[in-house]
Coordinates of C-alpha atoms in Angstrom, one line a residue:
M216 CA 103.6 141.0 84.3
P217 CA 102.7 143.9 86.6
R218 CA 102.6 147.3 84.9
G219 CA 105.4 149.6 85.8
T220 CA 108.0 146.9 86.1
A221 CA 111.2 148.6 84.8
P222 CA 113.2 146.2 82.6
A223 CA 116.5 145.2 84.3
F224 CA 118.6 142.3 82.9
N225 CA 119.8 140.2 85.8
E226 CA 123.0 138.1 85.4
V227 CA 122.2 136.1 88.5
I228 CA 118.8 135.1 87.4
H229 CA 119.7 134.7 83.7
S230 CA 121.5 131.4 84.1
P231 CA 119.2 128.8 82.5
T232 CA 118.9 126.7 85.7
R233 CA 118.3 129.7 88.0
L234 CA 115.8 131.2 85.5
R235 CA 113.9 127.9 85.6
I236 CA 114.0 127.8 89.4
C237 CA 112.7 131.3 89.7
S238 CA 110.0 130.6 87.1
L239 CA 108.8 127.6 89.2
L240 CA 108.9 129.6 92.4
R241 CA 106.9 132.5 91.0
T242 CA 103.6 130.7 91.9
A243 CA 104.4 128.6 94.9
E244 CA 106.9 127.6 97.6
L245 CA 108.3 124.2 96.5
E246 CA 110.1 121.4 98.2
F247 CA 113.7 120.6 97.2
G248 CA 112.8 117.1 95.9
V249 CA 110.0 118.5 93.8
L250 CA 112.3 121.1 92.2
K251 CA 115.0 118.5 91.6
E252 CA 112.5 116.2 89.9
I253 CA 111.0 118.9 87.7
L254 CA 114.4 120.3 86.7
A255 CA 116.0 116.8 86.3
I256 CA 119.2 117.9 88.0
S257 CA 121.4 116.6 90.7
D258 CA 121.1 117.5 94.4
A259 CA 124.5 119.3 94.1
A260 CA 123.5 121.3 91.1
L261 CA 120.2 122.4 92.7
S262 CA 121.9 123.2 96.0
K263 CA 124.5 125.3 94.3
N264 CA 122.0 127.3 92.3
L265 CA 119.6 127.8 95.2
K266 CA 122.6 129.1 97.3
V267 CA 123.5 131.6 94.5
L268 CA 119.9 132.8 94.5
S269 CA 119.7 132.9 98.3
D270 CA 123.0 134.8 98.6
A271 CA 121.6 137.4 96.2
G272 CA 118.5 137.7 98.4
Y273 CA 116.1 136.3 95.8
V274 CA 115.2 133.0 97.4
E275 CA 114.4 132.0 101.0
I276 CA 115.3 128.5 102.1
R277 CA 113.3 127.0 104.9
K278 CA 113.7 123.7 106.7
D279 CA 111.0 121.8 108.4
R280 CA 110.7 118.5 110.1
S281 CA 108.5 116.1 108.3
P282 CA 105.4 115.0 110.3
D283 CA 105.6 111.6 108.6
R284 CA 109.2 110.9 109.7
H285 CA 110.5 109.9 113.1
D286 CA 114.2 110.7 112.5
R287 CA 115.9 114.1 112.5
R288 CA 115.9 114.6 108.8
Q289 CA 114.3 117.8 107.6
I290 CA 112.5 118.9 104.4
T291 CA 114.0 121.8 102.5
W292 CA 111.6 124.4 101.0
A293 CA 112.4 127.2 98.6
S294 CA 110.4 130.4 97.8
L295 CA 111.0 133.7 96.2
T296 CA 111.5 136.7 98.4
K297 CA 109.8 140.0 97.8
D298 CA 113.1 141.2 96.2
G299 CA 113.3 138.0 94.3
R300 CA 109.9 138.5 92.8
K301 CA 110.8 142.1 91.8
A302 CA 114.1 141.0 90.2
V303 CA 112.4 138.2 88.3
Q304 CA 109.7 140.5 87.0
A305 CA 112.3 143.1 86.0
H306 CA 114.4 140.4 84.2
L307 CA 111.4 139.1 82.3
A308 CA 110.5 142.6 81.3
A309 CA 114.1 143.1 80.0
L310 CA 113.8 139.8 78.0
E311 CA 110.5 141.0 76.5
E312 CA 112.1 144.3 75.6
I313 CA 115.0 142.5 73.9
I314 CA 112.5 140.3 71.9
R315 CA 110.4 143.3 70.9
S316 CA 113.4 145.3 69.8
G317 CA 114.5 142.4 67.6
A318 CA 111.1 142.0 66.1
D319 CA 110.9 145.7 65.4
G320 CA 114.2 145.7 63.6
A321 CA 113.4 142.6 61.5
H322 CA 112.7 143.1 57.8

C-alpha cells in the first residue's frame, strides 16, 4: 500500500462483492465475463454492483466490439478510475488500522 494513504472507511466499497470487484480491478482492466466467472455471481448481480461503483466514480465501464464477432454485440470492460484506486487504497488502510487496533487491545 502506498505510503501516505490516509485511512478512510468506504461504505460503497465495503460491500463484500464490491470489495472483491475492486480488489480484482486493482491490477488490471477485466472483461465482464471474466469478473462474473471469478466472482461466481449472476449477470444481474455483477451489473448492479458495477453500476454502484461507476456511479460513485470508482469504476469506468468501457464497451468494445469484439474482433472475433460479426454481429453488433459488444464486450464490456471494467477498470478502476484514479479516484477508485485512491478510495480502495484508503479503505484498505482503514481496514488495516481496524485490525491493528484490535490486535493492540488483545490480551
